[in-house]
Coordinates of C-alpha atoms and ligand atoms in Angstrom, one line a residue:
X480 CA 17.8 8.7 0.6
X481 CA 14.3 9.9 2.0
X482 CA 11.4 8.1 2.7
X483 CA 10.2 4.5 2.2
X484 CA 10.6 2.8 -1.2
X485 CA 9.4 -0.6 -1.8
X486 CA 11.0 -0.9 -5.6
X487 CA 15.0 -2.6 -5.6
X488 CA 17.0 0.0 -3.9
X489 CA 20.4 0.1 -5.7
X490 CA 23.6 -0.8 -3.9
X491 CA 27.3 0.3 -4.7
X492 CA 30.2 -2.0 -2.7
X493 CA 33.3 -0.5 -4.7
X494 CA 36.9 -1.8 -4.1
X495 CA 39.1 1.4 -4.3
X496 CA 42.7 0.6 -6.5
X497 CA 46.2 2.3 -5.4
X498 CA 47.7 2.8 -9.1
X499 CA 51.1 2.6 -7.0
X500 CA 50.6 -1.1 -6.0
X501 CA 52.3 -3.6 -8.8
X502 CA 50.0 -6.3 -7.9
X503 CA 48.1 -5.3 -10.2
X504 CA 49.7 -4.5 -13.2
X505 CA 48.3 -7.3 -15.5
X506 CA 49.2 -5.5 -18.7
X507 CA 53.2 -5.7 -17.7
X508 CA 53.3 -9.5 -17.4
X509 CA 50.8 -11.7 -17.8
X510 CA 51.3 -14.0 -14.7
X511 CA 50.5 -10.3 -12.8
X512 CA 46.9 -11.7 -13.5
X513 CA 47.2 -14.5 -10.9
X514 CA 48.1 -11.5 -8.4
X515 CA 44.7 -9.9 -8.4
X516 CA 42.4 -11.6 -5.9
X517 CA 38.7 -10.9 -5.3
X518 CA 37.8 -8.4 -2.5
X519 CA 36.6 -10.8 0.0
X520 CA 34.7 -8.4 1.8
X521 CA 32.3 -7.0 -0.2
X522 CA 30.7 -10.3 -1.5
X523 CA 30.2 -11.2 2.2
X524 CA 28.8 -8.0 2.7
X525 CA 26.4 -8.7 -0.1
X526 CA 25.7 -12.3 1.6
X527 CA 24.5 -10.4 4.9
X528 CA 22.6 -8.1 2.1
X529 CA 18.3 -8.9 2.1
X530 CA 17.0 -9.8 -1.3
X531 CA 15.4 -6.3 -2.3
X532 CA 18.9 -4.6 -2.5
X533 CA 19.9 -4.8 -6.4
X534 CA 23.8 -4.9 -5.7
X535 CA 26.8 -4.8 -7.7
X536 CA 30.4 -5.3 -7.2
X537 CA 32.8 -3.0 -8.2
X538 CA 36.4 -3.9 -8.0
X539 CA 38.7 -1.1 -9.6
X540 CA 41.7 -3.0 -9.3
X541 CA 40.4 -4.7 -12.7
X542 CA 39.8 -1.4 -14.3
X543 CA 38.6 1.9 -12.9
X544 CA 34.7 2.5 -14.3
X545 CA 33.0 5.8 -15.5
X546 CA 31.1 6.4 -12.4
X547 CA 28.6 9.6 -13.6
X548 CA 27.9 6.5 -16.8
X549 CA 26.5 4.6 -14.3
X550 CA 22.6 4.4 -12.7
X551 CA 22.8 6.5 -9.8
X552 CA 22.8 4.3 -6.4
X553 CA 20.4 4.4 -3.4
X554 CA 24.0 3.9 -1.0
X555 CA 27.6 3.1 -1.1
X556 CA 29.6 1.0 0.7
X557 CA 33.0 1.2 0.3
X558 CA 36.0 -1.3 1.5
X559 CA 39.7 -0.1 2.1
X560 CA 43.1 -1.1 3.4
X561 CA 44.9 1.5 4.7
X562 CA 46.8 2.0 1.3
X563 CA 43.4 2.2 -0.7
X564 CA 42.1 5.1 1.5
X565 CA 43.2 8.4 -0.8
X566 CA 41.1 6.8 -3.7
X567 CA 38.5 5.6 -1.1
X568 CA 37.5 9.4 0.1
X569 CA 37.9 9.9 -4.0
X570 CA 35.0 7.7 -5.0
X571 CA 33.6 8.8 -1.8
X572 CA 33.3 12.6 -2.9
X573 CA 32.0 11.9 -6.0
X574 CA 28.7 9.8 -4.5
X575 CA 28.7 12.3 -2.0
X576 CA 28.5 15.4 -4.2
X577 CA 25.6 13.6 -6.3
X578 CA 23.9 13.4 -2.8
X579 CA 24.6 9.8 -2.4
X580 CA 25.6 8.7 1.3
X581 CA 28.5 6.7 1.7
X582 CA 29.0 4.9 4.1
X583 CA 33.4 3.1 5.0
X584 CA 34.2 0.5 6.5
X585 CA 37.3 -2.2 6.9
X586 CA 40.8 -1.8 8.5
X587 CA 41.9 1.8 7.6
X588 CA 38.0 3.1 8.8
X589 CA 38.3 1.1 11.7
X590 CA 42.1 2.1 12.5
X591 CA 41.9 5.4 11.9
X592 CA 37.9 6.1 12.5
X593 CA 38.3 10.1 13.0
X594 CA 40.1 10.4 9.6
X595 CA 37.5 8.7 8.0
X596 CA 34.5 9.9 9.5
X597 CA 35.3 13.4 8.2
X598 CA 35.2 12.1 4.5
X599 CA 31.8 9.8 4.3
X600 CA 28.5 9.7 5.7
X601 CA 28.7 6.5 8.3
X602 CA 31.6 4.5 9.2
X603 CA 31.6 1.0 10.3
X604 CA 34.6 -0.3 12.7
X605 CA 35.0 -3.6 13.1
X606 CA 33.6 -7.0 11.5
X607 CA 30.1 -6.0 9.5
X608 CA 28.1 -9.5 10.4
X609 CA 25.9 -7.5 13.5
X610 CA 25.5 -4.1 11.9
X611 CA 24.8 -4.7 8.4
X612 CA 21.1 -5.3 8.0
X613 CA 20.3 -2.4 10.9
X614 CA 22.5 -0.4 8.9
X615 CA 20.9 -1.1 5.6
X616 CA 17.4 -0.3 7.6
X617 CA 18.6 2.9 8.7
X618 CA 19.4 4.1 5.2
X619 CA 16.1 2.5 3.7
X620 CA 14.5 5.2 6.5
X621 CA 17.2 8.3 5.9
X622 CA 18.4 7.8 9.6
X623 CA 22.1 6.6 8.7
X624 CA 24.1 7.1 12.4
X625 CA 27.4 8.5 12.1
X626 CA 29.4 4.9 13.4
X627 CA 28.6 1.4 13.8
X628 CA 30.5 -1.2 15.9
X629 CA 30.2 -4.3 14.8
X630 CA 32.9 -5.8 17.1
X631 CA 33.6 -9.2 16.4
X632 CA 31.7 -11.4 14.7
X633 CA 30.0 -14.6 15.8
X634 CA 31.3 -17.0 13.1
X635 CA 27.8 -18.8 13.0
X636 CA 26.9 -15.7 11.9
X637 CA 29.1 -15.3 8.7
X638 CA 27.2 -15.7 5.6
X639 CA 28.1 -17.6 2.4
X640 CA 29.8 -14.8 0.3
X641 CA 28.1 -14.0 -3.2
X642 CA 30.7 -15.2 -5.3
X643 CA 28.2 -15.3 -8.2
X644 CA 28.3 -11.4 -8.3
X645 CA 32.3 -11.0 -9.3
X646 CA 32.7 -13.4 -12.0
X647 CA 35.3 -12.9 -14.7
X648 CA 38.3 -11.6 -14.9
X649 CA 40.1 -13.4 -12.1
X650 CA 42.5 -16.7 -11.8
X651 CA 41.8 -17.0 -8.1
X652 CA 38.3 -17.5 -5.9
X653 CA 38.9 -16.2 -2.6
X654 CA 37.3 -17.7 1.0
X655 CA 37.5 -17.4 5.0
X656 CA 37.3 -20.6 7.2
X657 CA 39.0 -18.2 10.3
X658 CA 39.4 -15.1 11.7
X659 CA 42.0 -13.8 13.9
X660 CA 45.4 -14.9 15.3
X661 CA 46.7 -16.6 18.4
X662 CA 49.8 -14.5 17.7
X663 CA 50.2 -10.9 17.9
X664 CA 53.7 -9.5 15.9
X665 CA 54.4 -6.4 16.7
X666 CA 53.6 -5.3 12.9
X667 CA 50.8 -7.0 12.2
X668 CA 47.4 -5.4 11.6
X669 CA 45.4 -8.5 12.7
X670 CA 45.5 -9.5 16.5
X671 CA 44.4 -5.7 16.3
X672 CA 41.2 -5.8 14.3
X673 CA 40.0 -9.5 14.4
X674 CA 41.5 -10.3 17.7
X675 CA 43.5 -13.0 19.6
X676 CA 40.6 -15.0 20.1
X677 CA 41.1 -17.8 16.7
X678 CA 38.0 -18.3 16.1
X679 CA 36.9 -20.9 13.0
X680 CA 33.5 -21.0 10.9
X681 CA 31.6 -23.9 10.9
X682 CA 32.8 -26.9 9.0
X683 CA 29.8 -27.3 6.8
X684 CA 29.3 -23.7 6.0
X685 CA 33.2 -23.7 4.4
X686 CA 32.7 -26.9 2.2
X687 CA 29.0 -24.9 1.0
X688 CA 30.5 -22.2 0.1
X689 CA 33.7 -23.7 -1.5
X690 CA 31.4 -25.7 -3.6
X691 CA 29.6 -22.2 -4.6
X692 CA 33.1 -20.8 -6.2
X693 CA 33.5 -21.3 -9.6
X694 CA 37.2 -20.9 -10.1
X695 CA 39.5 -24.2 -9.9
X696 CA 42.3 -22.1 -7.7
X697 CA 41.3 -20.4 -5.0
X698 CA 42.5 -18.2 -2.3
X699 CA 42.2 -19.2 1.2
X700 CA 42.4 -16.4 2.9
X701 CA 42.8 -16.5 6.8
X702 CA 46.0 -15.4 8.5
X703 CA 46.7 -18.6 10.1
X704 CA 45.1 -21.2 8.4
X705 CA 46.0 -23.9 11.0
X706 CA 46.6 -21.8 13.8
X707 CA 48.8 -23.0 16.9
X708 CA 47.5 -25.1 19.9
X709 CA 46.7 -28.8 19.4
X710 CA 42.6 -28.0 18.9
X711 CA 43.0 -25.6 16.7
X712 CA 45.6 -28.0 14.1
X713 CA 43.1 -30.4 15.2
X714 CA 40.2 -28.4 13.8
X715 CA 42.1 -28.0 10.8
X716 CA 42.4 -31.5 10.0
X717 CA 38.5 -31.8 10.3
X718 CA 38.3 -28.7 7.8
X719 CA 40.7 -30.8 5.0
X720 CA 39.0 -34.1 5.5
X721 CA 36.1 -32.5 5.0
X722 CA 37.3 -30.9 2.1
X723 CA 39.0 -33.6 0.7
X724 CA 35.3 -35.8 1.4
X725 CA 33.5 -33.4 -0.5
X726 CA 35.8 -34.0 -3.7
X727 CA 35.5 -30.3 -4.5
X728 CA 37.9 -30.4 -7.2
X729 CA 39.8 -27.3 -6.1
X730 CA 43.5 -26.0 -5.9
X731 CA 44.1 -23.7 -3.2
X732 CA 46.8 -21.9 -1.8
X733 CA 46.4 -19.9 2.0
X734 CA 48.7 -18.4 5.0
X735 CA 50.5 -20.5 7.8
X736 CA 52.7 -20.2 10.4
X737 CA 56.0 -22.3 9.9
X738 CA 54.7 -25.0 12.5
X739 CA 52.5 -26.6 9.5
X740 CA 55.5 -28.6 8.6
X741 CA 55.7 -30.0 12.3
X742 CA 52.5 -32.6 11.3
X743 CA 53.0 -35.2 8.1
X744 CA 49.1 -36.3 9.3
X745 CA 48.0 -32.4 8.7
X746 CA 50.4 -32.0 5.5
X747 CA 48.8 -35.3 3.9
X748 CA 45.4 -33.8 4.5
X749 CA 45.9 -30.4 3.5
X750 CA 47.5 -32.1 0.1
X751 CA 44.4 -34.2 -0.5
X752 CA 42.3 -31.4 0.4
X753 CA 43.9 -29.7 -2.6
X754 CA 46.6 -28.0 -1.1
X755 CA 49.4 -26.4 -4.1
X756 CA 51.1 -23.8 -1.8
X757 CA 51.3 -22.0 1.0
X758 CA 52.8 -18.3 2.2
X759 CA 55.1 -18.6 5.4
X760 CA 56.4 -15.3 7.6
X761 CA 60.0 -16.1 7.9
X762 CA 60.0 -12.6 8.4
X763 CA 64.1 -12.0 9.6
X764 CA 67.1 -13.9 8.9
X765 CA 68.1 -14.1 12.9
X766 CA 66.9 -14.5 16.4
X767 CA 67.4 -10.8 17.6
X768 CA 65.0 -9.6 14.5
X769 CA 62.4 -12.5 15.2
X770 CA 62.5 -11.1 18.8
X771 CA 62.4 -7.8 17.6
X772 CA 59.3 -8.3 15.5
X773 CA 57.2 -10.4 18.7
X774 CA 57.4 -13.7 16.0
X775 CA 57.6 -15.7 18.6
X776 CA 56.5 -19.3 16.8
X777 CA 59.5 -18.6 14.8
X778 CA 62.1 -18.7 17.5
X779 CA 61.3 -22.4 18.4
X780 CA 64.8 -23.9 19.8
X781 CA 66.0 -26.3 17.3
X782 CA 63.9 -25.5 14.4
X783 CA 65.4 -26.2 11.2
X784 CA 63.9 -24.2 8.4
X785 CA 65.3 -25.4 5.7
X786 CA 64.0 -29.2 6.9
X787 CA 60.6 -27.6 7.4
X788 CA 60.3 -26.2 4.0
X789 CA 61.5 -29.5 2.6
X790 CA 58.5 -31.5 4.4
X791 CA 56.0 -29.0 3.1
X792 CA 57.2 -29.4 -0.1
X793 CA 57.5 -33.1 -0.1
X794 CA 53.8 -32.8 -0.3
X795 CA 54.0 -30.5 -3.5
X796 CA 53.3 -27.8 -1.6
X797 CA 55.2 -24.5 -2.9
X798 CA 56.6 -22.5 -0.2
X799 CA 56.7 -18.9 -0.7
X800 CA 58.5 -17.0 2.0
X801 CA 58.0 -13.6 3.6
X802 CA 61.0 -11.5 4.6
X803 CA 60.9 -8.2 5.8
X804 CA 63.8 -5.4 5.4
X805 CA 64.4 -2.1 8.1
X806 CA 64.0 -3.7 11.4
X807 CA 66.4 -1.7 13.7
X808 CA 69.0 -4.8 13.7
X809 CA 69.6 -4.4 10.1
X810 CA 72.3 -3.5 9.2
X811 CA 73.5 -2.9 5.6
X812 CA 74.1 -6.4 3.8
X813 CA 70.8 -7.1 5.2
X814 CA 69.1 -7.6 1.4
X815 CA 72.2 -10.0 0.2
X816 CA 71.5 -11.8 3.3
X817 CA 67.9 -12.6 3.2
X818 CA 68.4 -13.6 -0.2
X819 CA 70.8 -15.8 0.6
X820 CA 69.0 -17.1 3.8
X821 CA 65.7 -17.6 1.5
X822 CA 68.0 -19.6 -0.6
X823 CA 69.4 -22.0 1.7
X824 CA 65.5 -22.5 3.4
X825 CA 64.3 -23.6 -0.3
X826 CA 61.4 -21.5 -0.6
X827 CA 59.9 -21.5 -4.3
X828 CA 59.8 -17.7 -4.0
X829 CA 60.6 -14.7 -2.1
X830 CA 58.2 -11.8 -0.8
X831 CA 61.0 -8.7 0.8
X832 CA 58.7 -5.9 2.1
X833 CA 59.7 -2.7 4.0
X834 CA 58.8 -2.3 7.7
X835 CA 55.9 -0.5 7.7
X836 CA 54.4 0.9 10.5
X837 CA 50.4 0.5 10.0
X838 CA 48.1 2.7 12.2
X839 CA 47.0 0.2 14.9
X840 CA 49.8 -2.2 15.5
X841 CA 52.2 -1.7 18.4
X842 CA 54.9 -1.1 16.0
X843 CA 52.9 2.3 14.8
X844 CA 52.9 3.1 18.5
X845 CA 56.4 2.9 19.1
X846 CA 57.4 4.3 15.9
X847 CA 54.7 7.5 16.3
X848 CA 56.5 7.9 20.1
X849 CA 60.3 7.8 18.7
X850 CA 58.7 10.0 15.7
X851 CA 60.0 7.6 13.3
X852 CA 57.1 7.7 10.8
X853 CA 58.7 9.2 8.7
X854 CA 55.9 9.8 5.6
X855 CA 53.1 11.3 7.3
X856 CA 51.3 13.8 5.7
X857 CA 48.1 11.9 6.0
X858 CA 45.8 10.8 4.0
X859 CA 48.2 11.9 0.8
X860 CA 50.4 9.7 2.0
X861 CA 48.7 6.3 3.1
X862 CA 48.9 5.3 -0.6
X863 CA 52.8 4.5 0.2
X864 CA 51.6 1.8 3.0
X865 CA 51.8 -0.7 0.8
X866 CA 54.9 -2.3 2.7
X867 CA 56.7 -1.7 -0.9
X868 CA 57.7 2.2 0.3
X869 CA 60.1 2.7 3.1
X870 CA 58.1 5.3 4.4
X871 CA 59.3 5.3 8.1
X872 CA 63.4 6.0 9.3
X873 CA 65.4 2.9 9.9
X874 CA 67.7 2.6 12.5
X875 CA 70.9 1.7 10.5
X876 CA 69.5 2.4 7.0
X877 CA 69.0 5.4 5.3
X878 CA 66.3 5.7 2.7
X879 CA 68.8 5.4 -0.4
X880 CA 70.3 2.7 1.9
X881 CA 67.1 0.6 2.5
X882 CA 66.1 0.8 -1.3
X883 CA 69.6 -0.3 -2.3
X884 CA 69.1 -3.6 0.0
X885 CA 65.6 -4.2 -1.3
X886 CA 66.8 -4.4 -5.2
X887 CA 69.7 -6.3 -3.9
X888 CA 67.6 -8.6 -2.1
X889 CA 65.5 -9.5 -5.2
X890 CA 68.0 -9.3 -7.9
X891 CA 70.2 -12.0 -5.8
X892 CA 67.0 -13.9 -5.0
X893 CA 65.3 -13.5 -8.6
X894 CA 69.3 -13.9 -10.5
X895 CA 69.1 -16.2 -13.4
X896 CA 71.5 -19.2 -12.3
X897 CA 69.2 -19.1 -8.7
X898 CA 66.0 -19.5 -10.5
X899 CA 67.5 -22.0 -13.1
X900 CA 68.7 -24.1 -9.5
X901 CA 65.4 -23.6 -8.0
X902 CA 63.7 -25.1 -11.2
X903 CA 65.7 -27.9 -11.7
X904 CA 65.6 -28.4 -8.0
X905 CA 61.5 -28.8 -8.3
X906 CA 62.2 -30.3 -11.4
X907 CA 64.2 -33.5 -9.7
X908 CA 61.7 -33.5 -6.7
X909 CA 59.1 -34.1 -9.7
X910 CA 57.2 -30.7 -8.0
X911 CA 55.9 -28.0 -10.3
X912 CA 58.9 -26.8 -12.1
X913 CA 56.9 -25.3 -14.8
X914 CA 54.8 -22.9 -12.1
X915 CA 58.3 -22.7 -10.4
X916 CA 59.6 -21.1 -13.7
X917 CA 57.0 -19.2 -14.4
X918 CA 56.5 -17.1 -10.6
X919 CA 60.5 -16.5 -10.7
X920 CA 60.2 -15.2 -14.0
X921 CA 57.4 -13.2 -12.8
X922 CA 59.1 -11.5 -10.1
X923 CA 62.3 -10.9 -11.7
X924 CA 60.4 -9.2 -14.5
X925 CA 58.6 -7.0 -11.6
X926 CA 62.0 -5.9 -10.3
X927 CA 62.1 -3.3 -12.9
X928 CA 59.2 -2.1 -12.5
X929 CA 60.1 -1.8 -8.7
X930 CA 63.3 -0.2 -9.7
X931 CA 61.1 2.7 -11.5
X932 CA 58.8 3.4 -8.4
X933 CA 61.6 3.6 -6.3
X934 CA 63.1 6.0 -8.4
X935 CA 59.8 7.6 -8.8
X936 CA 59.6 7.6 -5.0
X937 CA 63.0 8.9 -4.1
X938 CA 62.7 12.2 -6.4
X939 CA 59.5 13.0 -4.7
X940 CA 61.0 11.9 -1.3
X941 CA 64.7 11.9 -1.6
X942 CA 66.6 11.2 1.9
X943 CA 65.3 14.1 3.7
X944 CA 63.7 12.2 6.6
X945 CA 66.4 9.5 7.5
X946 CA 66.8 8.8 11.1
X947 CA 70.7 7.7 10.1
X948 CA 71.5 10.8 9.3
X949 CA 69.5 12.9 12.0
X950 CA 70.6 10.2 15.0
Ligands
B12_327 C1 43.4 -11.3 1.2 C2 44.3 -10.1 1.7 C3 44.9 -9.4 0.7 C4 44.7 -9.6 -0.8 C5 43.6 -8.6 -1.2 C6 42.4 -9.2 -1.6 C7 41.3 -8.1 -1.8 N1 41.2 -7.5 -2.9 O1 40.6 -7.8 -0.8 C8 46.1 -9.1 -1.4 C9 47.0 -10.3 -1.4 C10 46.0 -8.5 -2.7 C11 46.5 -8.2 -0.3 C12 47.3 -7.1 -0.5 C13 47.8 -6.3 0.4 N2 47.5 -6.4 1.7 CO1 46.3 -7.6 2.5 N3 45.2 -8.9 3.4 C14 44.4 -9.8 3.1 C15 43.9 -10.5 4.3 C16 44.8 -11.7 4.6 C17 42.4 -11.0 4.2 C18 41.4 -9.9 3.7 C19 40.1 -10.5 3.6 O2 39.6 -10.8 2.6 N4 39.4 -10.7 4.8 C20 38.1 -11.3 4.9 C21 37.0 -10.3 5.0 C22 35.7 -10.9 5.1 O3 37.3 -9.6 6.2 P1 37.5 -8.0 6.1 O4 38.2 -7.5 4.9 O5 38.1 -7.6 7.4 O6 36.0 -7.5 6.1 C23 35.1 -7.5 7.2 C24 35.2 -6.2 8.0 O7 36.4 -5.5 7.9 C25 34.0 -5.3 7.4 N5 34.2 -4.5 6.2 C26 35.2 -4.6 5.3 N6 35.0 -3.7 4.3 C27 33.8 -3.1 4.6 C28 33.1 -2.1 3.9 C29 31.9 -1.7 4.4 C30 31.1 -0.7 3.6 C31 31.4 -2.3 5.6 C32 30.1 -1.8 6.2 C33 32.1 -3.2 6.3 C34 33.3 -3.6 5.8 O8 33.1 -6.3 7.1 C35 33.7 -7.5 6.7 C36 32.9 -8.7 7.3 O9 33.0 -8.7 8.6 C37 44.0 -9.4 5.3 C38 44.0 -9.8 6.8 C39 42.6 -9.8 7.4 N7 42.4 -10.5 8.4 O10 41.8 -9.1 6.9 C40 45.3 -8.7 4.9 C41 45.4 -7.2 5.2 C42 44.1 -6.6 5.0 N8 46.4 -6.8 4.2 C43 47.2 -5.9 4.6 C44 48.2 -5.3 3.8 C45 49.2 -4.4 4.6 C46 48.3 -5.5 2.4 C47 49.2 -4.7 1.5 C48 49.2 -3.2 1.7 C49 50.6 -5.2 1.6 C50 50.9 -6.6 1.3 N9 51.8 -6.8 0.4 O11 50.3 -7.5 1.9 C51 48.7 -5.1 0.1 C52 48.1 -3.9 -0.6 C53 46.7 -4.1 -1.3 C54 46.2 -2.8 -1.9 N10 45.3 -3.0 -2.9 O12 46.6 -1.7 -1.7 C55 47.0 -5.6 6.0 C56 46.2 -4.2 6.0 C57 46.6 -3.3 7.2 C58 46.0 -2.0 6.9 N11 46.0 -1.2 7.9 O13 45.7 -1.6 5.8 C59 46.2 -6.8 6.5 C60 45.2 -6.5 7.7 C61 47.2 -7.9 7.0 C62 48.1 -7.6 8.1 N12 49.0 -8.5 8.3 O14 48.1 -6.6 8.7 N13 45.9 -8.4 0.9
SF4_328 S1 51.5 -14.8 12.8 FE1 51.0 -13.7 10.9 S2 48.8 -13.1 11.1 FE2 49.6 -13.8 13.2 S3 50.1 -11.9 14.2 FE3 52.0 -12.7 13.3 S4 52.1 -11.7 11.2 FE4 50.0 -11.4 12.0

């Protein structure tokens, strides 16, 4: 872009798909459709964007456009996870051979900034709120600087998010009332990016903007919704009886730690508020992997799981519980005993994923020093970081190994005469056993199609980079 213009300068913020990831494969099973969610960050990017940028949206994951078909932009801003990032530099050749400057931004540019830099035009590290409109000045004037820090954010500063510019085509609205995590697992991307520092948006701006989406379900994004010390669970009972005040008329589902069972006052309010369910880390079956994984608010002394998933639920609140498979503890039998251990908690559903190690987190840095990582011809290969590959080497587990506990993990968890028990189980606690039915059905019918990416994955793969072996 050269020069001033005073007409609408035209502004692409694209959402780059990974064909490998199975949340988004609608056309296999229909409740696949409630597992597409709206990319947060670009509509508040187009909240922080002045009035005389003509923006649109484009999310591939609900269908990959003809680009060339489409009026040429001024700029484009791109959005990626670390497993978007090989279709990210994609779109971002094609505006860049039309002479279009692109500029990055998110957790993979800010991770892995010298990777990205070498593929657009400007990259942006950190949160966009004191960067954008200088940003958007430079490229009015042609003067786009290689980086921008935006640090992070002062949450006064975060604007209402344009949810009227992705409409259609999704069962979920999507919002932030947080950012960051008092905690910091060793696997976890987000102390890393947003911080330790838990830092909450205004009450007022949340209940605006809630009021703004126009789905009834919505995602609540944050990583820790109620966060840990008394202020902040205190905070969060403000936030639901403001909610709940405002008669919004919204379902929602969002993230906790396990401590949001420890409070019936918070668990009443989140319910009113319109609380329907709620993701939990369980992330391993015993103490030495909890350790292992820095999850420390899981290792409470005398914490009874299964009792905490019972008072969440009592408030028909589904639980759906996080697991995660390779940590060096595991041994084989691991799958078979998550599933088992995921039974006997009560969760409504199980989420197994492979230790991954994600550039940024301590766990990349250890695993980079023991050179454990183990698929790393980079950037071909970020598109398996989607915590469904086992794409590092695994103390006890060989790749074959690891896969084989994964299916047996879900196909315990996901067996007929379990779901049928879970069902009934909701069913007799007057819950939801319909939705019960219908996210177990869900997930079993995924299995396959797990089962056929794994295969996929260990022809191209095969076992040729286990540490079992090689140790
Ligand atoms: C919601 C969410 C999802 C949704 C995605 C919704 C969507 N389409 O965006 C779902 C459930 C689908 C999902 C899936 C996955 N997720 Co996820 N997800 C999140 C979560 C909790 C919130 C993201 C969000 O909306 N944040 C709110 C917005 C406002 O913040 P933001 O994205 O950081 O954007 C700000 C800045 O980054 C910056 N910015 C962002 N993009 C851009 C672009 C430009 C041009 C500019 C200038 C600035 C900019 O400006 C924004 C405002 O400050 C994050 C955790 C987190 N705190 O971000 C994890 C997170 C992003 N997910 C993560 C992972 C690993 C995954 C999965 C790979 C695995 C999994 N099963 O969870 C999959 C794969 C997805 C894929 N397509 O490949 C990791 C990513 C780590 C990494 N290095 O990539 C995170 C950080 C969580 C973690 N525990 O580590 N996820
Ligand atoms: S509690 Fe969750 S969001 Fe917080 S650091 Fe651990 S995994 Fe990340």
């Amino acid at each position: 872009m050269s020069g001033e213009r005073t007409a609408a300068i035209r502004l692409y913020l694209i959402n780059p798909c990974n064909p490998l990831v199975s949340l988004t494969r609608v056309k296999e099973s229909r409740w696949n459709r409630y597992r597409v969610w709206k990319p947060l960050s670009l509509m508040v990017l187009a909240g922080l964007t002045p009035a005389d940028w003509e923006i649109s949206i484009v999310d591939e994951n609900l269908g990959v456009p003809d680009y060339s078909a489409m009026p040429r932009p001024d700029l484009v801003g791109i959005t990626a996870f670390t497993s978007q990032a090989n279709r990210a530099y994609e779109v971002a050749a094609h505006f860049r051979a039309l002479g279009v400057p692109v500029v990055m931004g998110g957790i993979h540019a800010t991770m892995c900034f010298d990777e990205v830099a070498q593929r657009v035009d400007s990259v942006v590290t950190g949160e966009a709120e004191g960067i954008w409109s200088g940003l958007l000045e430079d490229a009015r004037h042609g003067s786009l600087k290689r980086r921008y820090d935006g640090g992070l954010a002062d949450m006064n500063a975060v604007p209402l998010a344009r949810h009227d510019l992705l409409v259609g085509g999704y069962a979920f609205g999507a919002i932030q009332t947080t950012r960051g995590c008092p905690l910091n697992c060793t696997f976890c991307s987000v102390t890393a990016f947003n911080g330790t520092q838990y830092r909450q948006r205004p009450i007022p701006d949340v209940v605006r903007e809630f009021r703004s989406i126009r789905e009834k379900l919505v995602l609540i994004v944050d990583d820790n919704l109620i966060g840990t010390r008394t202020e902040h669970i205190a905070r969060a009972k403000d936030l639901f009886r403001a909610m709940a005040q405002a008669n919004l008329r919204k379902e929602w589902i969002g993230q906790a730690t396990i401590n949001f069972a420890d409070d019936e006052e918070l668990l009443a309010l989140a319910a009113k508020a319109g609380c329907r369910g709620v993701f939990i880390g369980f992330e391993s079956p015993s103490p030495e992997g909890l350790a292992e994984l820095g999850k420390k608010s899981n290792l409470l002394k005398g914490r009874d799981f299964r009792a905490s998933v019972r008072r969440i639920q009592r408030h028909n609140i589904l639980v759906a519980g996080s697991f995660i498979i390779g940590l060096d503890v595991d041994e084989p039998g691991i799958g078979k005993r998550i599933a088992e251990v995921a039974g006997h908690y009560g969760v409504d559903n199980l989420n197994a994923l492979f230790l991954t190690p994600l550039p940024g987190t301590r766990l990349w840095d250890q695993m980079k020093l023991e050179s454990r990582v183990a698929l790393d011809t980079f950037p071909e290969d970020w598109k398996y970081y989607t915590l469904t590959f086992p794409v590092a080497r695994y103390k006890h587990l060989s790749t074959d190994g690891i896969i084989e506990e994964m299916i047996s993990c879900d196909r315990d968890f996901y067996s007929m005469p379990r779901i049928l028990r879970r069902v009934w189980s909701s069913f007799w606690h007057r819950r939801k056993p319909l939705i019960c039915l219908a996210g177990n059905l869900s997930c079993r019918r995924n299995l396959r199609l797990d089962c056929k990416a794994y295969a996929d994955f260990q022809r191209q793969h095969g076992n040729g980079h286990d540490w079992v072996k090689q140790s």
